[in-house]
Short mmCIF file of C-alpha atoms in Angstrom, two decimals:
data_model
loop_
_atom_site.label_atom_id
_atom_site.label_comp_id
_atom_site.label_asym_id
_atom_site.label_seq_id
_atom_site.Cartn_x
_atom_site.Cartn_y
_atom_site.Cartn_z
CA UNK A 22 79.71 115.22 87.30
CA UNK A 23 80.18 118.26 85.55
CA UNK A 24 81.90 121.17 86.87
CA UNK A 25 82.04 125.18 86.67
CA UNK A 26 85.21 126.49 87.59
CA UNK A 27 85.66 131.22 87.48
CA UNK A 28 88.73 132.85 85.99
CA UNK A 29 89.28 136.11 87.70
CA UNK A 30 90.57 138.89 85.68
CA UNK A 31 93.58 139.03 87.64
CA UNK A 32 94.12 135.18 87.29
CA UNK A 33 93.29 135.64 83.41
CA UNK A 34 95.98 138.11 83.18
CA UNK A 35 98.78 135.74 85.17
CA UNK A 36 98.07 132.70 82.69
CA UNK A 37 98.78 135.05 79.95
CA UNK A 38 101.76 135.79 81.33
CA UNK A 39 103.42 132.90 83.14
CA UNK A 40 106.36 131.35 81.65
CA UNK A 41 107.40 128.95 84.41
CA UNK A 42 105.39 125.93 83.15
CA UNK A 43 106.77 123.47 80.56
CA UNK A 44 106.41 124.43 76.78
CA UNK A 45 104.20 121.43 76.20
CA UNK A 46 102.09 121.70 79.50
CA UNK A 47 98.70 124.10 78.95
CA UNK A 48 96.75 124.77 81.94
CA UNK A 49 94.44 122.24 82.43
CA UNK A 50 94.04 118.74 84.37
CA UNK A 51 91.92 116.13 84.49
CA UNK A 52 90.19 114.26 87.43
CA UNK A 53 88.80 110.24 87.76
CA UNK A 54 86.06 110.78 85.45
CA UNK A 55 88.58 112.24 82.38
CA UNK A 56 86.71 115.72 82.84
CA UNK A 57 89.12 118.66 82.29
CA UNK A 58 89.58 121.11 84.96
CA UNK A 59 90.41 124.74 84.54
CA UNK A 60 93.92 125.74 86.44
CA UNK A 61 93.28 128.99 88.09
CA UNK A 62 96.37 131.56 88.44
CA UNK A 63 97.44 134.16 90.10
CA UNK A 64 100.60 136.20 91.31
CA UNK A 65 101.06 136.66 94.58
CA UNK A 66 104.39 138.48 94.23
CA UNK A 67 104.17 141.30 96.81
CA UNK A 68 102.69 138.82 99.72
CA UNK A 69 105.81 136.58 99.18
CA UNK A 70 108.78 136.85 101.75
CA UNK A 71 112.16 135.15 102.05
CA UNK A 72 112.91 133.41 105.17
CA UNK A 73 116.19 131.94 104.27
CA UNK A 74 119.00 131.00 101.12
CA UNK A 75 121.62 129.17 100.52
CA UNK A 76 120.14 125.78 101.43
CA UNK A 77 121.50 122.95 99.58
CA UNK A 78 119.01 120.68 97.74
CA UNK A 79 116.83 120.43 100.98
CA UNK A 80 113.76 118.18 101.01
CA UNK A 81 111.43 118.37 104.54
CA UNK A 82 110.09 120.65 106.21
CA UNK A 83 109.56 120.65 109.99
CA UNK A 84 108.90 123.55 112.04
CA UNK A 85 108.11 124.31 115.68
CA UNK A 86 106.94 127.41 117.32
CA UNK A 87 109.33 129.93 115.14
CA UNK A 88 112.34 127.24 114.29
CA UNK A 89 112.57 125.31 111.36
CA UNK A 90 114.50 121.85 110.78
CA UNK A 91 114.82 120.97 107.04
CA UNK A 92 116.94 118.23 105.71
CA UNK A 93 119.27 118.90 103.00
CA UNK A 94 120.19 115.81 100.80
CA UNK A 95 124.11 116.12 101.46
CA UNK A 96 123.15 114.75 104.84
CA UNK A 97 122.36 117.84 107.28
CA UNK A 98 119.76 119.29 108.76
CA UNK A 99 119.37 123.39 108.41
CA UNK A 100 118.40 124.49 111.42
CA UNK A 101 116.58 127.88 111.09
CA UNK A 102 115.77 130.17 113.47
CA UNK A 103 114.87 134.55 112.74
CA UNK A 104 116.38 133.88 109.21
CA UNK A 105 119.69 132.36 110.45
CA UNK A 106 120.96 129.29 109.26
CA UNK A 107 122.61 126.41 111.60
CA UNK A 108 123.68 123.30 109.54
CA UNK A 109 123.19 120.40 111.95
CA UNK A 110 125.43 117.61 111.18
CA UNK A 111 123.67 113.80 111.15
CA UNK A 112 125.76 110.69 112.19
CA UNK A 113 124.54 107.47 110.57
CA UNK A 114 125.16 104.07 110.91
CA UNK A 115 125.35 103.58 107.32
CA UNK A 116 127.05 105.29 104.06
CA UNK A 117 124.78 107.73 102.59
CA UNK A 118 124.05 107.32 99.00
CA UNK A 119 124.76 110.19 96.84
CA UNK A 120 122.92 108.80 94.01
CA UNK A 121 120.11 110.72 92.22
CA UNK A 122 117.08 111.68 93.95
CA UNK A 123 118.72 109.67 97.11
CA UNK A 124 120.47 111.07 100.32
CA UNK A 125 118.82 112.47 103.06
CA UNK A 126 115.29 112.80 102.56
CA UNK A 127 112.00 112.73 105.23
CA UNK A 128 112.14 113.65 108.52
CA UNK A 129 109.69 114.57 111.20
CA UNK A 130 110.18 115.42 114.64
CA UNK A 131 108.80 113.26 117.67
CA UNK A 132 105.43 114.48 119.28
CA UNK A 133 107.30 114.79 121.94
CA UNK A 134 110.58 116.54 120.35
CA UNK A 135 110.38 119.34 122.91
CA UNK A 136 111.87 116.64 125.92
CA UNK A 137 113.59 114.29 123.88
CA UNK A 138 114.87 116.03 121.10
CA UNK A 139 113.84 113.23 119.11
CA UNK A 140 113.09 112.97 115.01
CA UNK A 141 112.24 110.26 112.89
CA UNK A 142 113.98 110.30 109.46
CA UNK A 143 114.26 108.31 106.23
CA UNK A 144 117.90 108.17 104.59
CA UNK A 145 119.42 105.98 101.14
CA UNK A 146 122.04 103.75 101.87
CA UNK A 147 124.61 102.06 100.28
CA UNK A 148 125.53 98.24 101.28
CA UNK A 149 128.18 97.06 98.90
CA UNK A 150 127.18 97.32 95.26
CA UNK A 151 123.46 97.31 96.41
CA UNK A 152 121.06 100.47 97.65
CA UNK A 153 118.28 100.78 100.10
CA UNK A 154 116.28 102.50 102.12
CA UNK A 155 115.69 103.00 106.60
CA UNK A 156 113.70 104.55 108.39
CA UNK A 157 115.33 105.51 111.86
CA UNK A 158 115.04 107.73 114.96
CA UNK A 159 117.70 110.17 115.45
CA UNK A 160 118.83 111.75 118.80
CA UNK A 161 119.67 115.57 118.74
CA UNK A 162 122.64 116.23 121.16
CA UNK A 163 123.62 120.03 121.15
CA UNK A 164 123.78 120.64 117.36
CA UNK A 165 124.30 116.82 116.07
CA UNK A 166 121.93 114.37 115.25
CA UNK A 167 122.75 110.59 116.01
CA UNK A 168 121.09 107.83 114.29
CA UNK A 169 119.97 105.72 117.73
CA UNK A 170 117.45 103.13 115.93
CA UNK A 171 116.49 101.54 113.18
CA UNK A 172 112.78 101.07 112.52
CA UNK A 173 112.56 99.93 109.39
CA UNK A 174 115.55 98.33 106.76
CA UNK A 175 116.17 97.42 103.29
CA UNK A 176 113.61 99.07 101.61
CA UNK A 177 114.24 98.71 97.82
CA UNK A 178 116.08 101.38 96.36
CA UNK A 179 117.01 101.43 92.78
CA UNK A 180 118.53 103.75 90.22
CA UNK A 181 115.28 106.36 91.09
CA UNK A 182 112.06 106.53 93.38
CA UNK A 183 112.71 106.22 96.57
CA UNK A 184 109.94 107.42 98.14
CA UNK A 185 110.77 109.54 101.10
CA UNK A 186 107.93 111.45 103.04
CA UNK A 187 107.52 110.50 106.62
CA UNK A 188 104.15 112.39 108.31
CA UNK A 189 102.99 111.64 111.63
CA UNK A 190 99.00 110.86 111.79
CA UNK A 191 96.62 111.51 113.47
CA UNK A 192 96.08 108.19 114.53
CA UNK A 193 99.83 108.61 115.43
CA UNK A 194 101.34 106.27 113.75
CA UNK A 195 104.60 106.84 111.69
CA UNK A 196 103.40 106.99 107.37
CA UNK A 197 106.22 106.63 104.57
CA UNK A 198 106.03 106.66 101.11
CA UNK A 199 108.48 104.41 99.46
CA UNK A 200 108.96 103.98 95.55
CA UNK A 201 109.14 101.58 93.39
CA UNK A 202 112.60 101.46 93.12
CA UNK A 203 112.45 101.38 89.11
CA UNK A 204 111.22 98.25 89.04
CA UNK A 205 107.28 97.83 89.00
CA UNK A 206 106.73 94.85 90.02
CA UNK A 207 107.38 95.77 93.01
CA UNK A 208 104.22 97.82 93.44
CA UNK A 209 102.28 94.91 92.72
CA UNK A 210 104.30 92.53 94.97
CA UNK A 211 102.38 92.94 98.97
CA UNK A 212 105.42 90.91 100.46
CA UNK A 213 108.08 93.57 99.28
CA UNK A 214 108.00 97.27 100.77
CA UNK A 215 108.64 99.06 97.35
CA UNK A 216 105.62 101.10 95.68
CA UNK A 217 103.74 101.12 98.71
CA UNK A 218 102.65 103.48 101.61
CA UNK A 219 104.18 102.53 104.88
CA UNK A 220 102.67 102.79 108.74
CA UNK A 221 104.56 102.35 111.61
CA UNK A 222 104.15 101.80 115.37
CA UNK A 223 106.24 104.65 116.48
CA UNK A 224 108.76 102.17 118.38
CA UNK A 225 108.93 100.60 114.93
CA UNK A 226 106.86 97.62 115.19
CA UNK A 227 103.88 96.80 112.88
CA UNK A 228 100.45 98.15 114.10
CA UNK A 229 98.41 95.15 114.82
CA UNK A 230 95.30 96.97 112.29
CA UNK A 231 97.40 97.29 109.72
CA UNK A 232 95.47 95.43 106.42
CA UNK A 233 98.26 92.98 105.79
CA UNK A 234 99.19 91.18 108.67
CA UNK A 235 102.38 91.47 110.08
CA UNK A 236 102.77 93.81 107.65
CA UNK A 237 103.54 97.53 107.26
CA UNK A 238 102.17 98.28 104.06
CA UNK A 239 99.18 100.39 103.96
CA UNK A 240 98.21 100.75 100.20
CA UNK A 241 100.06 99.51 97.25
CA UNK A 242 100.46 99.90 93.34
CA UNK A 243 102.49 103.22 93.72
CA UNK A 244 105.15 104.29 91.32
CA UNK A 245 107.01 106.95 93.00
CA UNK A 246 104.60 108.67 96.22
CA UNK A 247 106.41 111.92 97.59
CA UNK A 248 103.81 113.81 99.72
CA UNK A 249 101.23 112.65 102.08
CA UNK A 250 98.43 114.88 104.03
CA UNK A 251 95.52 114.67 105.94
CA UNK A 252 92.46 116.41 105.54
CA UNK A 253 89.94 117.83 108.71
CA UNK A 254 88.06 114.81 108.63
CA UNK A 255 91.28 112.50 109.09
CA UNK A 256 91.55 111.36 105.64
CA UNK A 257 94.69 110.21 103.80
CA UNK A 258 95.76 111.79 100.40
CA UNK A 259 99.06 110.87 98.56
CA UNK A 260 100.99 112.48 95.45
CA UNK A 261 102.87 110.36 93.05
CA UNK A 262 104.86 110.74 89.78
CA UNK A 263 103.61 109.15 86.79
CA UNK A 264 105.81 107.57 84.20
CA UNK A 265 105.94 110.24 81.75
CA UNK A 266 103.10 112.66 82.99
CA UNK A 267 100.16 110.80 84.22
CA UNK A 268 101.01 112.20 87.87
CA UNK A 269 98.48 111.54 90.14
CA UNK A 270 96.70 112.92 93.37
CA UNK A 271 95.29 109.94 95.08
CA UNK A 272 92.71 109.62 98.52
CA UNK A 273 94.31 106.80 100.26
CA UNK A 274 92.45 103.24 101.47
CA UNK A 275 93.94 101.03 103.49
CA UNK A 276 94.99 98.23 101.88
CA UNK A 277 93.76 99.12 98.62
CA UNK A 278 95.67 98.81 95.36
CA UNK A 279 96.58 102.13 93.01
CA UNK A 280 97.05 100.45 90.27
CA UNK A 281 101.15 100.64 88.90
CA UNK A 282 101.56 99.64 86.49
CA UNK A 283 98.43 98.09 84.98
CA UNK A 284 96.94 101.38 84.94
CA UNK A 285 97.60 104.60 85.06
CA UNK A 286 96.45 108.26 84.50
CA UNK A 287 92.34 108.41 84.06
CA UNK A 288 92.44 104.07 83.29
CA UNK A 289 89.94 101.98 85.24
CA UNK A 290 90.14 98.65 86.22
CA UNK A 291 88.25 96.84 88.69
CA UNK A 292 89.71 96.37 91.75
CA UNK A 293 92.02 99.16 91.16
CA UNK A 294 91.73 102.74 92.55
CA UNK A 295 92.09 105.49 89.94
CA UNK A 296 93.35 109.26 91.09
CA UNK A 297 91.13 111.93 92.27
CA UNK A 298 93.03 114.45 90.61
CA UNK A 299 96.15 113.39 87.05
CA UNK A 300 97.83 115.97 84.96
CA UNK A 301 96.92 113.91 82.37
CA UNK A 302 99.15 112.37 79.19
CA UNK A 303 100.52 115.69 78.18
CA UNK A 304 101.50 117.58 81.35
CA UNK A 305 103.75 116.92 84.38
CA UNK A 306 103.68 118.15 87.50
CA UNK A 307 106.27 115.79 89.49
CA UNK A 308 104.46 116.51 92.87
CA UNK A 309 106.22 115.74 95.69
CA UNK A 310 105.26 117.45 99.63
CA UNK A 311 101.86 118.54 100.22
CA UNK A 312 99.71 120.04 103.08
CA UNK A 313 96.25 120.66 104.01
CA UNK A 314 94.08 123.61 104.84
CA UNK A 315 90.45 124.77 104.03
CA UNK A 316 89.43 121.89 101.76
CA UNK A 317 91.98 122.42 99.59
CA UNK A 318 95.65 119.92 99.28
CA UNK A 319 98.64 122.58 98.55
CA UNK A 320 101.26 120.34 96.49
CA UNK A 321 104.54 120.96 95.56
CA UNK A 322 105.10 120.84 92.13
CA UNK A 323 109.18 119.94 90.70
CA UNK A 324 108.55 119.41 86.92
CA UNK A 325 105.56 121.71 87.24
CA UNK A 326 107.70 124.71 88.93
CA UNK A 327 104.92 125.58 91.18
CA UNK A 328 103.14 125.05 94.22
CA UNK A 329 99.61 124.03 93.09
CA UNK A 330 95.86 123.87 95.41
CA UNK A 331 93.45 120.94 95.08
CA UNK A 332 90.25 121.84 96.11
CA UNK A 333 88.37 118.94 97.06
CA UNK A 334 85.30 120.07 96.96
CA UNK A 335 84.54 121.97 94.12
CA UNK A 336 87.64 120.05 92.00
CA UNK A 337 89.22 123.18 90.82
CA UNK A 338 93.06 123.17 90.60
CA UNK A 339 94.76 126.80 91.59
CA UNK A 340 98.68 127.47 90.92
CA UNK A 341 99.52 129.81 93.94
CA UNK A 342 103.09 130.35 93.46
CA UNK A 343 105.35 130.30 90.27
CA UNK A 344 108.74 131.50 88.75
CA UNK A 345 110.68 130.29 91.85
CA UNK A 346 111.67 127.16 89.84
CA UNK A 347 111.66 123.75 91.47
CA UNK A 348 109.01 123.55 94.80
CA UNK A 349 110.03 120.21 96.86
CA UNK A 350 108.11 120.78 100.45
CA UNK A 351 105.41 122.49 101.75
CA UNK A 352 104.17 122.97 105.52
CA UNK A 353 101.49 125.20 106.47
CA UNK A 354 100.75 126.68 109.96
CA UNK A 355 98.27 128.95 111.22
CA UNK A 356 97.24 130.34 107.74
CA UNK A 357 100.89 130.96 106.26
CA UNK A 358 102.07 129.22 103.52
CA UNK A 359 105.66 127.84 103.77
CA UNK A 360 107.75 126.18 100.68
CA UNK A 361 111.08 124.96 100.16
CA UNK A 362 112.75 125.32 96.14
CA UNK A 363 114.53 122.59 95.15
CA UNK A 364 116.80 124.04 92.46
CA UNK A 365 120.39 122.73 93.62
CA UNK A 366 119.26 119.33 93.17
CA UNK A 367 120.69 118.49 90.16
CA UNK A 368 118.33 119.42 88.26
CA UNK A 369 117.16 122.92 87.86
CA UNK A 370 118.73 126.04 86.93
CA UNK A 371 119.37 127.84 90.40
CA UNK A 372 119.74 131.26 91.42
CA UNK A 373 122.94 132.74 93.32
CA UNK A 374 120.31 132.30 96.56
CA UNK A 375 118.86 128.98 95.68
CA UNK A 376 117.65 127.24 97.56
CA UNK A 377 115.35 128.94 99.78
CA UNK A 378 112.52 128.94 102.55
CA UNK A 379 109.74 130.80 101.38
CA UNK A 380 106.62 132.38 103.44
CA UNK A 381 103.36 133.80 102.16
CA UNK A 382 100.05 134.38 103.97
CA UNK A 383 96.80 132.45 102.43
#
């Protein structure tokens, strides 16, 4: 299908000018078909507003009515309320892993959070000289959160990818990405939960129209899936990190197969479900949260350094924000923008603020 895609002046102007991306990245991407697709830019510097610093490494963002609960990989929850910090402390049943990538990672509140100050969240573990993943409901009381059940245990955790993103559907069921725990065969492997998407009876038992049976994977052949959203007309999209570039932007089928790793980037095979949207060989975005609004998927980019729009319609790729560095989360309500950086994670270069809740109206 070919494509048209417009380059305002102002956008020309920003891709002349922005720095944030890698050296060897250029501003392009391709979609299923192998087609490149113009990456429109532009600064949005003076609509952009602080909400809070000083977070450390956090990873989710939830928010209700004008407070925020964001987990922070140390193993807290920053509670955030007129652009004041509360660090909530968690109590879990297990030791939390401290390993890269792993700690504390999704969470997202009950429907019902409001009378049972309830959240669901997904946390590394260690067990001896061996690492996984739970899923779990926590309890607030006053300013601690107690880890009350387990839903779901041992998923694989290796070295890297662990997954992490926990949305609520509509449907209501409970959705997880988990990763492949460094070791691909596990993507390919329906009996183990690693590489897959996960969905969950909210009590944690296995929804009886799930494609497996007795089985909570949803779709498999992931690498490393870190964001999940749903568009108006209640369909599923996923991000996920390629191996070296190749990151993808996927519309999710139940129980189909995405293809780690037999193929990846724009390779077809049949049976296999190709991306909507990869960076291609040559650039990496390393999206992780994402959100939807107005036919477009707003991803957060870590590699990339910047919080990037998928319009599904029309196929063009926007950057919206740069030159905050790492972008891990992003939640969008009522036409405002909101992202988390990611800076203090280990990897990046942070600022004497980093990290920080940003705001900016779309």
């Amino acid at each position: 299908m070919k494509k048209s895609f417009i380059l305002s002046g102002v956008a020309l102007a920003f891709l002349s000018s922005c720095s944030s991306m890698n050296d060897n990245q250029s501003n392009s991407t391709r979609n299923e078909n192998g087609h490149e697709s113009a990456v429109l830019q532009s600064s949005n510097e003076a609509r952009i507003e602080v909400i809070a610093s000083h977070l450390e490494a956090p990873w989710a963002i939830n928010k209700l009515k004008e407070t925020f609960y964001i987990t922070e990989r140390t193993g807290k929850i920053a509670k955030i309320k007129n652009g004041e910090v509360t660090r909530q402390n968690v109590l879990l049943t297990k030791t939390l892993s401290t390993a890269s990538e792993a700690g504390l990672l999704g969470l997202v509140l009950a429907p019902d959070f409001e009378q049972s100050n309830q959240a669901f969240a997904y946390y590394t573990y260690e067990k001896g000289r061996e690492q996984f993943n739970r899923i779990v409901l926590l309890q607030l009381v006053e300013d601690t959160w107690h880890e009350k059940v387990v839903l779901v245990d041992e998923i694989p955790s290796g070295t890297y990818h662990h997954g992490g993103r926990l949305k609520i559907g509509p449907d209501r069921k409970l959705y997880a990405t988990a990763g492949d725990a460094s070791n691909p065969d596990f993507a390919q492997d329906v009996d183990s939960l690693g590489g897959k998407i996960l969905r969950i009876n909210l009590d944690g038992t296995i929804p009886e129209d799930n494609p497996f049976p007795s089985s909570y994977v949803y779709s498999y052949g992931h690498r490393n899936p870190q964001g999940i959203g749903w568009a108006q007309d209640g369909s599923l999209y996923a991000s996920e990190h390629g191996q070296s570039a190749n990151d993808e932007i996927n519309k999710i089928y139940a129980g189909e197969n995405y293809g780690w790793p037999i193929i990846e980037g724009i390779e077809t095979q049949e049976g296999l479900i190709t991306p909507l949207f990869t960076s291609g060989e040559n650039i990496t975005w390393a999206p992780s949260g994402m959100d939807f609004y107005k036919d477009e998927l707003f991803v957060a980019a870590l590699r990339g350094e910047a919080l990037l729009a998928f319009h599904l319609k029309t196929e063009e790729v926007r950057e919206i924000v740069a030159d905050v560095g790492r972008i891990r989360d992003v939640w969008i309500e009522q036409g405002v923008l909101y992202w988390i950086t990611n800076n203090t994670d280990g990897r990046g270069t942070p600022s004497s603020k980093d990290d920080q809740l940003f705001q900016m109206k779309l």
